[in-house]
Coordinates of C-alpha atoms in Angstrom, one line a residue:
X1 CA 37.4 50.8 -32.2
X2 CA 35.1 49.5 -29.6
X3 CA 37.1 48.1 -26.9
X4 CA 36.1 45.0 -24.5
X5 CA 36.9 44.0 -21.0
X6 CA 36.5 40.3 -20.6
X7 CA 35.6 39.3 -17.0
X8 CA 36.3 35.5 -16.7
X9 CA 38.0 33.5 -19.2
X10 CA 37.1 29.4 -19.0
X11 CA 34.7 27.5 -21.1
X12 CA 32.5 30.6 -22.9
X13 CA 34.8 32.9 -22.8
X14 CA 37.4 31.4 -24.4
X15 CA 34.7 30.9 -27.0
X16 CA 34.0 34.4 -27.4
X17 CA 38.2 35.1 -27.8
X18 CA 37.7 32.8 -30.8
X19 CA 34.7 34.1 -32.5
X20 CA 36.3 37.5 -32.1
X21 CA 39.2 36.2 -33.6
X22 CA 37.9 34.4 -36.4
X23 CA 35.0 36.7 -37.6
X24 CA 36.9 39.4 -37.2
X25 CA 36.0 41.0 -40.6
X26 CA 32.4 39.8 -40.3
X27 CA 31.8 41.4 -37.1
X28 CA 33.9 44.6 -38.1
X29 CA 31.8 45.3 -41.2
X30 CA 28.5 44.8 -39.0
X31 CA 29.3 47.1 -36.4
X32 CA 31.7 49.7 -38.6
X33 CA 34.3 49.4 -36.4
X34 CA 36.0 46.5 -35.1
X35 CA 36.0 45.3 -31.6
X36 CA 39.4 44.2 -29.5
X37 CA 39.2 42.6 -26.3
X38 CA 41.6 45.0 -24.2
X39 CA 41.6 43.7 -20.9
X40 CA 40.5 40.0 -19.0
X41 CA 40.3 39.5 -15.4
X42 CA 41.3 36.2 -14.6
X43 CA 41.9 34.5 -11.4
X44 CA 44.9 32.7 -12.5
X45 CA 46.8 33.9 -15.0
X46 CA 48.9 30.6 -15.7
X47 CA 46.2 28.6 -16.3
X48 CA 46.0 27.7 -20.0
X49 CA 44.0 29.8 -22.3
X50 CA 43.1 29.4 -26.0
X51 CA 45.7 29.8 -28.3
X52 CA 43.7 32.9 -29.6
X53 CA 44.3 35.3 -26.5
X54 CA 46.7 37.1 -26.6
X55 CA 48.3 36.5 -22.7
X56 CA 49.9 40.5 -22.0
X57 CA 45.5 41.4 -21.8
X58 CA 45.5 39.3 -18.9
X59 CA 45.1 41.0 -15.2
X60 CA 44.1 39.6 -11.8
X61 CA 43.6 42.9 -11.0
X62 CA 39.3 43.8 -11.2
X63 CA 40.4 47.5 -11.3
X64 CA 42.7 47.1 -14.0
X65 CA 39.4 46.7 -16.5
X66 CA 36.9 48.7 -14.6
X67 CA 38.6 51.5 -14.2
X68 CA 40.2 51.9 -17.5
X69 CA 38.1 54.9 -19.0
X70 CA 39.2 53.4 -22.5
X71 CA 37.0 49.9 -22.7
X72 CA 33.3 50.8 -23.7
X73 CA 32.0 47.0 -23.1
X74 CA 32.2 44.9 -20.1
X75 CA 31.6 41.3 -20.8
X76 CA 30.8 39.2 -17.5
X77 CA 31.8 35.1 -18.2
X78 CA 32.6 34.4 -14.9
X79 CA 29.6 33.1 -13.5
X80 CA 28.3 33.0 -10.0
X81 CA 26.6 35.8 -8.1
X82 CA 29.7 36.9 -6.5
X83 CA 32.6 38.9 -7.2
X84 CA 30.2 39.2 -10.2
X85 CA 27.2 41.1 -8.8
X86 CA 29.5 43.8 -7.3
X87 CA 31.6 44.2 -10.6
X88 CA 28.7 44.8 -13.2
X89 CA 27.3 47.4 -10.5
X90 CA 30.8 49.2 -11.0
X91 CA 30.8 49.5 -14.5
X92 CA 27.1 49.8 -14.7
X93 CA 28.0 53.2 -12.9
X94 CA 31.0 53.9 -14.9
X95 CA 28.7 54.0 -18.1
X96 CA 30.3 51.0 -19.6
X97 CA 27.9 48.6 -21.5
X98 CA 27.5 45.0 -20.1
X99 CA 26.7 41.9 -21.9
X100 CA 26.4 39.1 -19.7
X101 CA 25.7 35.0 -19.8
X102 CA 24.9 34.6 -16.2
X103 CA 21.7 33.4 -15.3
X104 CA 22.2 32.7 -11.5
X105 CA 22.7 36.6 -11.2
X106 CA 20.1 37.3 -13.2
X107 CA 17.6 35.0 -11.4
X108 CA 18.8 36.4 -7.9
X109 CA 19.4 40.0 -9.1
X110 CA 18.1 41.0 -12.2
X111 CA 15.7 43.3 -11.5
X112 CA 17.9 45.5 -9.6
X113 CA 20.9 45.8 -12.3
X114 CA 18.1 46.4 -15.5
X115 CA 16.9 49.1 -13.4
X116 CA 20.3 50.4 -12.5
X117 CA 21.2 49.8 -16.4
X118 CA 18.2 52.0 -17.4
X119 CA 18.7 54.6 -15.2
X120 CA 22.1 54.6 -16.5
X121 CA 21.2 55.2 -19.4
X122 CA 23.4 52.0 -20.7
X123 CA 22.5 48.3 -22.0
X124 CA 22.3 45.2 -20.0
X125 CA 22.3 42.1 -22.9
X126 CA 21.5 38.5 -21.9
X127 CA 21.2 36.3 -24.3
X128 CA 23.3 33.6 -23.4
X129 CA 21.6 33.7 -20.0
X130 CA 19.4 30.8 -21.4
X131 CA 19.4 28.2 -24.4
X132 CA 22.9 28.6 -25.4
X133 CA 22.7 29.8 -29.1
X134 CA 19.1 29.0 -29.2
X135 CA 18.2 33.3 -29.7
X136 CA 14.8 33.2 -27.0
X137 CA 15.8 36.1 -25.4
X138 CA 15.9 38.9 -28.5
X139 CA 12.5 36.5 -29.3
X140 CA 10.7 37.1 -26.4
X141 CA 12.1 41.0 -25.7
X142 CA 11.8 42.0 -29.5
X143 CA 9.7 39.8 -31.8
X144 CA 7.1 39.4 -29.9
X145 CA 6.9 42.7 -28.3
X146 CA 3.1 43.0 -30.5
X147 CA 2.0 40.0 -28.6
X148 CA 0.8 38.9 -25.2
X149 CA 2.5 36.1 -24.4
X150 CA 0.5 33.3 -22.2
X151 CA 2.5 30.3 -21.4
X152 CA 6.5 29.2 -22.0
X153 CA 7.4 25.6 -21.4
X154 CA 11.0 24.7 -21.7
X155 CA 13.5 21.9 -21.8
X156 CA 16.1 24.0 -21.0
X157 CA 19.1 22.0 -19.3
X158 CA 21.2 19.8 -21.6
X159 CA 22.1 17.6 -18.4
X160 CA 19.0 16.5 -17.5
X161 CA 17.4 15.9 -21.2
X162 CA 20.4 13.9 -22.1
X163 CA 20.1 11.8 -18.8
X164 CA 16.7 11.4 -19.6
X165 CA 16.6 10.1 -23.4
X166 CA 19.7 7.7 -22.4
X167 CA 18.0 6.1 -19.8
X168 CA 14.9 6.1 -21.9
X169 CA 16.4 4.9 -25.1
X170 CA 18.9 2.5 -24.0
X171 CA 17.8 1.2 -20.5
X172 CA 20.6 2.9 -18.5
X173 CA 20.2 3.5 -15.2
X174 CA 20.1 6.9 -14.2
X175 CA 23.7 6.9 -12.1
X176 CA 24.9 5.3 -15.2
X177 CA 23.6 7.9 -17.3
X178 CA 24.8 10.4 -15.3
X179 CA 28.1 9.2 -15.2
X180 CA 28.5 8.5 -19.0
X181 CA 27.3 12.9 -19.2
X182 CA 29.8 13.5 -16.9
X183 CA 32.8 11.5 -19.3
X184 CA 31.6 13.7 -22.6
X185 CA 31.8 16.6 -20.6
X186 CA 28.0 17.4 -20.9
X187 CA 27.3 17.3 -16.7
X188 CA 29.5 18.6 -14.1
X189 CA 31.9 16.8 -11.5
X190 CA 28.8 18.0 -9.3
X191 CA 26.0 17.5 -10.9
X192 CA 23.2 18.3 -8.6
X193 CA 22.4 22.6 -10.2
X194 CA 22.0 20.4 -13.3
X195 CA 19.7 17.0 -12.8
X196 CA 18.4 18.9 -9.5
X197 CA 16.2 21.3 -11.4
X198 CA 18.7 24.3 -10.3
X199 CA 20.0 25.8 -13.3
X200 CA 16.4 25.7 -15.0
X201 CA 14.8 27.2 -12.0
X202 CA 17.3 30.0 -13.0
X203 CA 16.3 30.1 -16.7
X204 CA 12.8 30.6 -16.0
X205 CA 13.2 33.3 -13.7
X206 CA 15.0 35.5 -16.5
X207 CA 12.6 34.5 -18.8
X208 CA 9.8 35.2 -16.7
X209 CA 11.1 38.4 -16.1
X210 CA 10.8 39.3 -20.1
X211 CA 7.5 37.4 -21.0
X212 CA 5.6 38.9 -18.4
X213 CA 7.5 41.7 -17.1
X214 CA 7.8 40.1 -13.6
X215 CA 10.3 41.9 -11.3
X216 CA 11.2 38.5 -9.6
X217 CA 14.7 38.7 -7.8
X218 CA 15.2 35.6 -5.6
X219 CA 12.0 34.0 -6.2
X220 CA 11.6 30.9 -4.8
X221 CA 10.4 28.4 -7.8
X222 CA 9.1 25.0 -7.0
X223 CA 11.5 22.6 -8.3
X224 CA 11.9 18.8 -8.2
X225 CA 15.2 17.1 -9.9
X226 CA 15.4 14.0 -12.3
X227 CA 16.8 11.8 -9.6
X228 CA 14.2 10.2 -8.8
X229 CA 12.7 9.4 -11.9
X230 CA 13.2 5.2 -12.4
X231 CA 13.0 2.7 -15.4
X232 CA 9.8 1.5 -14.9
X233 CA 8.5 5.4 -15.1
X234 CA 10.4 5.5 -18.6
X235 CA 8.4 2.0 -19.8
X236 CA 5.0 3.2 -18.3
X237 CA 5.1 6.1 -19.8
X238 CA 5.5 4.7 -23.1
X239 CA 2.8 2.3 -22.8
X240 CA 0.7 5.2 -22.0
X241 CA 1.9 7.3 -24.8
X242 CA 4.4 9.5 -22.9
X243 CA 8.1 10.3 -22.4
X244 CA 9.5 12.1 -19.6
X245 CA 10.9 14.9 -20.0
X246 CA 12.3 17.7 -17.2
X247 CA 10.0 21.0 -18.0
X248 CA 10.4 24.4 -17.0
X249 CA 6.9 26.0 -17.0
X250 CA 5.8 30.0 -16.5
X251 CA 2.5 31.1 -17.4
X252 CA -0.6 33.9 -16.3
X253 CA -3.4 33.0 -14.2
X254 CA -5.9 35.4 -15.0
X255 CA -6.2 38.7 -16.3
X256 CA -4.8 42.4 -15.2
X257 CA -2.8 42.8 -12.5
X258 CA -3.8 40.6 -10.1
X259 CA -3.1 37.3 -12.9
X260 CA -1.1 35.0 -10.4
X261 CA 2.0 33.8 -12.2
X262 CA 3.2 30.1 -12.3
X263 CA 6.8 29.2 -12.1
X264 CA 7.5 25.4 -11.8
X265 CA 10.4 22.4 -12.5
X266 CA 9.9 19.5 -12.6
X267 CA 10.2 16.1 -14.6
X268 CA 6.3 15.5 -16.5
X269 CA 5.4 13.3 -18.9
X270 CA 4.8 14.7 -22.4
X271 CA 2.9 13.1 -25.2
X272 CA 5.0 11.4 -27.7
X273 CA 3.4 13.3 -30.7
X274 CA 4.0 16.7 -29.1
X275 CA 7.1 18.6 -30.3
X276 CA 8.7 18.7 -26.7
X277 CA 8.6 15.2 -26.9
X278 CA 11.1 15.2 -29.8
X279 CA 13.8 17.1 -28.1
X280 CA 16.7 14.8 -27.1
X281 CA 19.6 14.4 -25.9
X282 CA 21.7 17.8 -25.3
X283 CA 19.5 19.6 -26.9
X284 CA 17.2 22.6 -25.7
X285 CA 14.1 24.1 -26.7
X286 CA 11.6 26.2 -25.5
X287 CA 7.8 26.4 -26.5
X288 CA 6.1 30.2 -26.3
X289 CA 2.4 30.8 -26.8
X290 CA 1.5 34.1 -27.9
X291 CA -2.6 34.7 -27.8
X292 CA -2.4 36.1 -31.6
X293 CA 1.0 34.4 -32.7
X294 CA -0.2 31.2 -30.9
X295 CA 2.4 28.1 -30.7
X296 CA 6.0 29.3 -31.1
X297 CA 9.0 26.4 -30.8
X298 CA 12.9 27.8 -30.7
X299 CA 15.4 24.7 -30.6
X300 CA 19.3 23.9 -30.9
X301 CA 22.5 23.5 -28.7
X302 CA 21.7 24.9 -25.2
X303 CA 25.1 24.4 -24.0
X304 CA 28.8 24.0 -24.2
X305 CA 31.4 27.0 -25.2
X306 CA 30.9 27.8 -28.8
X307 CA 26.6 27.9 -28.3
X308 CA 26.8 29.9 -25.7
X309 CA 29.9 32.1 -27.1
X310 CA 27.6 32.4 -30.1
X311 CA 24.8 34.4 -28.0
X312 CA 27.5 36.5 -26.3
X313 CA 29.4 37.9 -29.1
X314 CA 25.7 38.4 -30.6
X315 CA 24.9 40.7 -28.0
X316 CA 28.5 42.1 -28.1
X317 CA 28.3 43.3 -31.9
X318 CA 24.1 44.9 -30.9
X319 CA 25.8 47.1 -28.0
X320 CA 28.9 47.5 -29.9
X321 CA 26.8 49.1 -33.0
X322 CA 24.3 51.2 -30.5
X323 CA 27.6 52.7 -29.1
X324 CA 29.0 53.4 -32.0
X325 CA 25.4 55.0 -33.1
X326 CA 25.0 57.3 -30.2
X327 CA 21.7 55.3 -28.7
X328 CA 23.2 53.5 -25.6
X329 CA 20.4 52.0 -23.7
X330 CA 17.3 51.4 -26.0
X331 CA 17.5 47.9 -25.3
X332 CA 17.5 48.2 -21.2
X333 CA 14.9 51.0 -21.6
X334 CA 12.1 48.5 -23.4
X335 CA 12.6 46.7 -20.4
X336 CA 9.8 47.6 -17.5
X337 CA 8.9 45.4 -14.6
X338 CA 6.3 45.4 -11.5
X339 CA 6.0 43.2 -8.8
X340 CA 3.5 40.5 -9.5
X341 CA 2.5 37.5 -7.3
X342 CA 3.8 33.9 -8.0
X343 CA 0.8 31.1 -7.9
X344 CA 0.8 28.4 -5.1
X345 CA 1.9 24.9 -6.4
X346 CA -1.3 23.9 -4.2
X347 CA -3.7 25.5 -6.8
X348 CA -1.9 23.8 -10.0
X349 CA -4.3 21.8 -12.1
X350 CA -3.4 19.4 -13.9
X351 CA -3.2 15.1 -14.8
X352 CA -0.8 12.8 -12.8
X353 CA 0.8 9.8 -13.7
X354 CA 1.0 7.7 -10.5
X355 CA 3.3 4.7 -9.7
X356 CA 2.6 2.8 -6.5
X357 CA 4.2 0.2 -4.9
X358 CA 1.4 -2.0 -2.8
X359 CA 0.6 -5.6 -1.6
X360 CA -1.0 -7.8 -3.7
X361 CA -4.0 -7.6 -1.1
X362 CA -7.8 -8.0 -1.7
X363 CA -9.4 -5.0 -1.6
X364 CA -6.1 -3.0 -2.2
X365 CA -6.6 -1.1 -5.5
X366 CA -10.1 -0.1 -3.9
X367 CA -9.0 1.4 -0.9
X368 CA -6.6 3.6 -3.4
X369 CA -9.1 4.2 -5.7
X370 CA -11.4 4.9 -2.7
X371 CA -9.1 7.2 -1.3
X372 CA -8.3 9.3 -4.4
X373 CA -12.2 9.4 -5.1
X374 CA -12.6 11.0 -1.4
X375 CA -10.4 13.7 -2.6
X376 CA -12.0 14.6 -6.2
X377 CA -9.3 12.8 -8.0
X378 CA -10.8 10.7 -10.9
X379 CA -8.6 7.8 -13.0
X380 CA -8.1 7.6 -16.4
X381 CA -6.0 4.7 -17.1
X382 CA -4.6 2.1 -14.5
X383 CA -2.4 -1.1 -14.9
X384 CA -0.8 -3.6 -12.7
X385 CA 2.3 -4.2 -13.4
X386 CA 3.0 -8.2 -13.0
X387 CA 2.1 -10.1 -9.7
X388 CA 2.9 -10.0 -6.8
X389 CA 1.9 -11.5 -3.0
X390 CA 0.4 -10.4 0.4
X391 CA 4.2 -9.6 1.1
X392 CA 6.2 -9.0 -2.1
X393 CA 5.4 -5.7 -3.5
X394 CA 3.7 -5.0 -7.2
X395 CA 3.8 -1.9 -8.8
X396 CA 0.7 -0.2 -9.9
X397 CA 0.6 2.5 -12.2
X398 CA -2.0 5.0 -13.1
X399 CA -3.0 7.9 -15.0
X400 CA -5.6 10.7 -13.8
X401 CA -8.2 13.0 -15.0
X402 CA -6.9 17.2 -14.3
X403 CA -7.3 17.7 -10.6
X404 CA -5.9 19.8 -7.7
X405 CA -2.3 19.3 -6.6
X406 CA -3.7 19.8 -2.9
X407 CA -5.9 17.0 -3.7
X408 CA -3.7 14.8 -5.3
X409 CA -1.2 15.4 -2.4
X410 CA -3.9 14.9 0.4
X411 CA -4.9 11.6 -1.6
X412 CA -0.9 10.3 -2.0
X413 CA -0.4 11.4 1.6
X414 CA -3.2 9.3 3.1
X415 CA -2.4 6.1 0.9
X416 CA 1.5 6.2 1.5
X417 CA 0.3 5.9 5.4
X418 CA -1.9 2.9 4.7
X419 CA 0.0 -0.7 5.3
X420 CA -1.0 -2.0 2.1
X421 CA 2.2 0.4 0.7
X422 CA 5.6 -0.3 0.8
X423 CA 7.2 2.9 -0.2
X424 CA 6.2 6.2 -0.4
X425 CA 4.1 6.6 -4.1
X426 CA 5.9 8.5 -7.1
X427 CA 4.2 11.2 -8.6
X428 CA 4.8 13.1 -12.2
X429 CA 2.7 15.7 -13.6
X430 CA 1.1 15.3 -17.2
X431 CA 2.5 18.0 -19.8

């Protein structure tokens, strides 16, 4: 029998207590042996459970599952990087196998507890880290281990995208879209990890860390949230083509070992014939390009407790049958990292839409067109939207050739100054 210690019990891990439960057989005949959850730390053990757990397993107690020389797996639920940071270091050093869902740890730690894990000689599984049930981890650490991979682009927070494609779809405001996630139970009573950029900053560290073997604990990721993102962005982009959607981007500069390494969130518009595009409401997906697989797109359910239960117990039943096999640690060992430097958001190239809110002046679109042409920023497309007077405002909308995020700052900076703008100009990348 392989026997689990459950750290946290809420949303996903009452998911995994079910999947346990029902595919009990299943999971037994995979493995050869079947697996019982022995012990789970809780903080409050009164709190109601799923009917499938079995209460007397319950301990406030951390020591109570750490230190019981009879549980081989240590499954981490709990989320957050503390108590949970000190605990897998425990039974890392124990010997105990760890499967894990936690992506903020990861993000801020990871490095440190894979190399702990492979010195250890034991495995450290996190597929339910990011996307849910969508399987991009055993993708990117397994089946395309023959490949180089060169770019991943992600939508890969449920919030956001479902925020996004209501207030797209239907008109809604974005507080009214946000509230209407947070009634279905798809956004939090807080909301700001989610439609801040946060939680997919996190996601694209750990998978970062496997696509390009990037040691990258507590890196700093430029990331811009949803918030600001208005209806009229939603209707320009579609007369342009576009939707907006919030991306997570990583992807090598160069070659060798001085490639710079891009790591950015933000909302971008992506072209409505491009898969991304497609990807709506809840959902999650995440685009790999591999320089001899070339375009690779994973998509499903990147949230909620059976998904993400369905990644865990995955990874459960893989360390549960290397355990049972006698080869412990194969899947920590194919893991090797090095330090390699992140790319300044400066040297980004790339097109901009552009929405700004000016005077209807003579001479005004010249002086910004003037002042984006100083800086080596050419325009594509540009439309007016409606009238308006020397003191009522008009919005004006545009769409650039690839340039320099230094330069299209320096440009926005010296035109939000001018007195022919009445509010600072919006700016979203092209995808």
């Amino acid at each position: 029998m392989i026997k689990v210690g459950l750290l946290g019990c809420g949303t996903v891990g009452g998911g995994v207590v079910q999947l346990l439960r029902a595919n009990a057989a299943y999971i037994e005949a995979r493995v050869g042996a079947p697996i019982e959850i022995a012990k789970v730390l809780v903080r409050d053990p009164n709190k109601e459970r799923v009917a499938e757990l079995d209460r007397d397993r319950l301990t406030t107690d951390a020591k109570d599952v750490l230190e019981d020389a009879s549980i081989d797996v240590i499954v981490e639920v709990m989320g957050g990087v503390n108590p949970a940071r000190e605990l897998l270091g425990t039974a890392i050093a124990a010997g105990k196998q760890i499967v894990t869902a936690n992506k903020m740890l990861l993000a801020r730690h990871g490095g440190d507890l894979l190399e702990r894990a492979r010195k250890r000689g034991v495995d450290l599984a996190f597929e339910g880290a990011v996307g849910g049930g969508i399987p991009v981890i055993r993708v990117v650490r397994d089946s395309l281990a023959s490949d180089k991979i060169e770019s991943i682009v992600g939508i890969i927070n449920g919030t956001s995208n479902y925020v996004l494609t209501r207030m797209r779809q239907d008109g809604l405001s974005f507080q009214a879209a946000v509230k209407e996630a947070q009634d279905k139970g798809y956004a939090e009573a807080d909301p700001t990890l989610d439609i801040g950029g946060g939680d997919a900053a996190h996601k694209l560290v750990v998978l970062a860390m496997l696509a390009f073997g990037a040691r990258l604990d507590g890196a700093t990721v430029p990331t811009e949230g949803i918030d600001s993102v208005e209806p009229v962005d939603h209707a320009s982009a579609e007369r342009f083509g576009f939707v907006v959607k919030q991306l997570a981007v990583a992807k090598l500069k160069g070659e060798g070992p001085s490639a710079l390494l891009e790591l950015r969130v933000h909302p971008a518009l992506v072209a409505k014939d491009a898969p991304l595009a497609n990807i709506s409401g809840v959902l999650n997906a995440v685009a790999i390009e591999g320089r001899a697989l070339g375009p690779c797109l994973l998509s499903g359910r990147g949230a909620g407790d059976m998904p993400t239960a369905v990644s865990v117990v995955a990874d459960l039943v893989d360390v549960a049958i290397a355990k049972k096999s006698g080869v412990s640690g194969n899947m920590t060992r194919a893991i090797r990292l090095g330090e390699r430097k992140l790319a300044s958001m400066a040297d980004v190239e790339t097109r901009y839409y552009v929405r700004f809110s000016v005077y209807d002046r003579p001479g005004v679109l010249a002086k910004i067109t003037g002042a984006l042409g100083e800086r080596g920023v050419s325009i594509e497309q540009l439309v007016q939207q409606g009238r308006g007077t020397a003191d009522v405002p008009v919005d004006v909308v545009m769409l650039t050739h690839e340039a320099r995020e230094a330069a299209m700052k320096a440009a926005l900076a010296a035109i939000g100054a001018s007195e022919y703008v009445a509010r600072e100009p919006r700016m979203i990348r092209v995808f």
